[in-house]
């Protein structure tokens, strides 16, 4: 017998938006989240402000969470993980482990919204000294400092006078197998550069990049103000190594515009780490038999004209579990997945 | 009395996807298209292949059109334009001029999907000689040549031996007021460069760019193969002028990597023109009282967490009418708009 309920896996921006959309159309949602709270990576990683519009991340996610918590069509299961699935489109039987006990959920369609994980710059490549030098941090670490409102050097608690961002850490890198561009790091970096300059007007901020991928309105909303209003210095160059010299960090590499080697002293270096598939994405893909691409993200079918369908009928995937995605991508795709999943349960209900 | 029908304005990829989504959920759609056929810009401008996956544009759009033509929930009005609107969310009375006669349509919600227009490089700036030199064309013109399968010089019908693409024509340009990045031109150019190299293996292809914005998978799906497999030459440089010399075009500018002026002879030059708001977008925005941004695109509300709502309750906007958008953006946003428009008519119906 066909089931009209829809299972949403993942309670980040994508899963919350999809759940809200489905519930507002009168269908029942079971929202499964492995953590003990909703909000996804913006909450678990402690983001300060969203890119590009600098909304307070905590407030924005709390509002999204409240929208599903206050909708009686949504059943929320926290501390819960999908561990098995049987059945087919219209009639999935999904086993969920929740606080130690197991429960079977019946659903007509499934939306995977298991997101991404941040690249670990210490694990894959040691050239930046992420695990060695206290003042080498990532854009994820920087969000926490910015959220606290005190942007200080981890090594000594002092305000930095010279900060460098290094782009494409874990992205566009064949050596480690991450050939894709992570799409959002240029924007996040420029947003953080502005925030650092606002907090510490005396601090010089440099961004070392290959191409600044400030697509669409990010160009005029972030990139131009960063340069013109906030005097952030963009340097087209590759940083290949970071060493410690006395109290400073030395960024070594090549300035590709000036075509000369560079060795620039910095107080802090912030690595713009890219996106990788989360463990949850890989696990859920395997449980449902969803095809992954060579990077481990979910492979959607239908090219540019279908952003959420997978090889498994009745199972949709939206947001960063499919690859690099900005928040707008996630929110839009959540709508598409919501719509197609409802169409699926309606179609199955009619033909069953 | 509230009306549950939804009016979709524009029969391009966004409008077709939204119409299909709404119809599949059991709601009635009135789809208004000003041209005499569905398919939007990919059809009217004669695109050869879609970016990034090189699907045949005609086939792909025909399939999308067939999906709405074969759904009895969709009423299609071709050769039709919205000329007036009264009422409010749940109860719009929209006047449509269709083949000379006027008709009033009742709808509970509206989706604007009126798309974009290609920047005219001859109108705003003469430095590229688009109107003067036959062999200076745009990426839109190039699509038509590629679709015909014979990529030849307009001036003499011969196969070109040296072709240059120039990026950011009409984008990232404060002088003409288009400060935004048009997002898709880097990808379309690289796709076309590959197609030219496949059609004419003896032809050298150059791309002059500021930043290559090959975000996400475009990096590994188009950018790397263009360079490595298809030997397309990417040159970081600004082309500032094109002059004719004998049978050749001379591209003048600065090679910013080599830091020297350049004057390079070419047989054809292809201008990667950006996106501007269509006349239809500006007209429809004014009819419904939708706020436009300073570029004339529709301004959505809610930042990154809402990609389709406008300042007018019950009126949503999706795709390139909101600003530079790739096909994936359009398709995803269509789903979001479909979902939110149905939620609107349901909510209004309940509370009315």
PDB file of N, CA, C and O in Angstrom, chain B residues 5 22-23 44 68 102 118 182 200 219 233 259 261 270 284 317:
ATOM      1  N   UNK B   5      -6.123  28.856  -8.648  1.00  0.00           N
ATOM      2  CA  UNK B   5      -5.320  28.784  -9.876  1.00  0.00           C
ATOM      3  C   UNK B   5      -4.057  29.629  -9.737  1.00  0.00           C
ATOM      4  O   UNK B   5      -4.042  30.622  -9.014  1.00  0.00           O
ATOM      5  N   UNK B  22       3.552  22.510 -10.517  1.00  0.00           N
ATOM      6  CA  UNK B  22       2.247  22.876  -9.953  1.00  0.00           C
ATOM      7  C   UNK B  22       1.172  21.915 -10.461  1.00  0.00           C
ATOM      8  O   UNK B  22       0.343  21.412  -9.686  1.00  0.00           O
ATOM      9  N   UNK B  23       1.195  21.652 -11.762  1.00  0.00           N
ATOM     10  CA  UNK B  23       0.182  20.783 -12.368  1.00  0.00           C
ATOM     11  C   UNK B  23       0.251  19.371 -11.797  1.00  0.00           C
ATOM     12  O   UNK B  23      -0.782  18.730 -11.556  1.00  0.00           O
ATOM     13  N   UNK B  44      14.298  30.717 -28.692  1.00  0.00           N
ATOM     14  CA  UNK B  44      14.209  31.946 -29.494  1.00  0.00           C
ATOM     15  C   UNK B  44      15.587  32.406 -29.969  1.00  0.00           C
ATOM     16  O   UNK B  44      15.720  32.985 -31.044  1.00  0.00           O
ATOM     17  N   UNK B  68       4.208  20.043 -20.196  1.00  0.00           N
ATOM     18  CA  UNK B  68       3.077  20.904 -19.816  1.00  0.00           C
ATOM     19  C   UNK B  68       1.947  20.813 -20.838  1.00  0.00           C
ATOM     20  O   UNK B  68       0.773  20.891 -20.489  1.00  0.00           O
ATOM     21  N   UNK B 102      -8.491  40.970 -25.412  1.00  0.00           N
ATOM     22  CA  UNK B 102      -8.126  41.000 -23.994  1.00  0.00           C
ATOM     23  C   UNK B 102      -8.959  40.003 -23.200  1.00  0.00           C
ATOM     24  O   UNK B 102     -10.137  39.797 -23.483  1.00  0.00           O
ATOM     25  N   UNK B 118      20.077  39.252 -23.711  1.00  0.00           N
ATOM     26  CA  UNK B 118      21.525  39.306 -23.890  1.00  0.00           C
ATOM     27  C   UNK B 118      21.976  40.752 -24.071  1.00  0.00           C
ATOM     28  O   UNK B 118      21.368  41.513 -24.829  1.00  0.00           O
ATOM     29  N   UNK B 182      27.863  38.127 -14.776  1.00  0.00           N
ATOM     30  CA  UNK B 182      26.706  37.450 -15.372  1.00  0.00           C
ATOM     31  C   UNK B 182      26.733  35.935 -15.179  1.00  0.00           C
ATOM     32  O   UNK B 182      25.857  35.219 -15.664  1.00  0.00           O
ATOM     33  N   UNK B 200      36.590  22.162 -35.728  1.00  0.00           N
ATOM     34  CA  UNK B 200      37.731  22.641 -36.519  1.00  0.00           C
ATOM     35  C   UNK B 200      39.032  22.331 -35.785  1.00  0.00           C
ATOM     36  O   UNK B 200      39.613  23.201 -35.127  1.00  0.00           O
ATOM     37  N   UNK B 219      34.352  23.473 -13.045  1.00  0.00           N
ATOM     38  CA  UNK B 219      35.813  23.401 -13.004  1.00  0.00           C
ATOM     39  C   UNK B 219      36.322  22.105 -13.631  1.00  0.00           C
ATOM     40  O   UNK B 219      37.120  22.123 -14.548  1.00  0.00           O
ATOM     41  N   UNK B 233      43.372  27.865 -25.262  1.00  0.00           N
ATOM     42  CA  UNK B 233      44.358  28.727 -24.603  1.00  0.00           C
ATOM     43  C   UNK B 233      43.660  29.808 -23.775  1.00  0.00           C
ATOM     44  O   UNK B 233      42.941  30.640 -24.341  1.00  0.00           O
ATOM     45  N   UNK B 259      52.017  40.984 -18.088  1.00  0.00           N
ATOM     46  CA  UNK B 259      52.190  42.420 -17.828  1.00  0.00           C
ATOM     47  C   UNK B 259      52.770  43.154 -19.039  1.00  0.00           C
ATOM     48  O   UNK B 259      53.752  43.892 -18.925  1.00  0.00           O
ATOM     49  N   UNK B 261      51.499  44.919 -23.096  1.00  0.00           N
ATOM     50  CA  UNK B 261      50.423  45.145 -24.057  1.00  0.00           C
ATOM     51  C   UNK B 261      50.400  44.018 -25.081  1.00  0.00           C
ATOM     52  O   UNK B 261      51.426  43.369 -25.324  1.00  0.00           O
ATOM     53  N   UNK B 270      34.738  36.447 -30.604  1.00  0.00           N
ATOM     54  CA  UNK B 270      33.414  36.144 -30.051  1.00  0.00           C
ATOM     55  C   UNK B 270      33.280  36.835 -28.697  1.00  0.00           C
ATOM     56  O   UNK B 270      34.067  36.581 -27.785  1.00  0.00           O
ATOM     57  N   UNK B 284       6.495  43.565 -16.476  1.00  0.00           N
ATOM     58  CA  UNK B 284       5.705  42.778 -15.527  1.00  0.00           C
ATOM     59  C   UNK B 284       5.940  43.255 -14.096  1.00  0.00           C
ATOM     60  O   UNK B 284       5.007  43.347 -13.290  1.00  0.00           O
ATOM     61  N   UNK B 317       8.959  35.329  -8.020  1.00  0.00           N
ATOM     62  CA  UNK B 317       9.768  35.504  -9.229  1.00  0.00           C
ATOM     63  C   UNK B 317      10.892  34.491  -9.188  1.00  0.00           C
ATOM     64  O   UNK B 317      11.520  34.294  -8.135  1.00  0.00           O
TER      65      UNK B 317
END
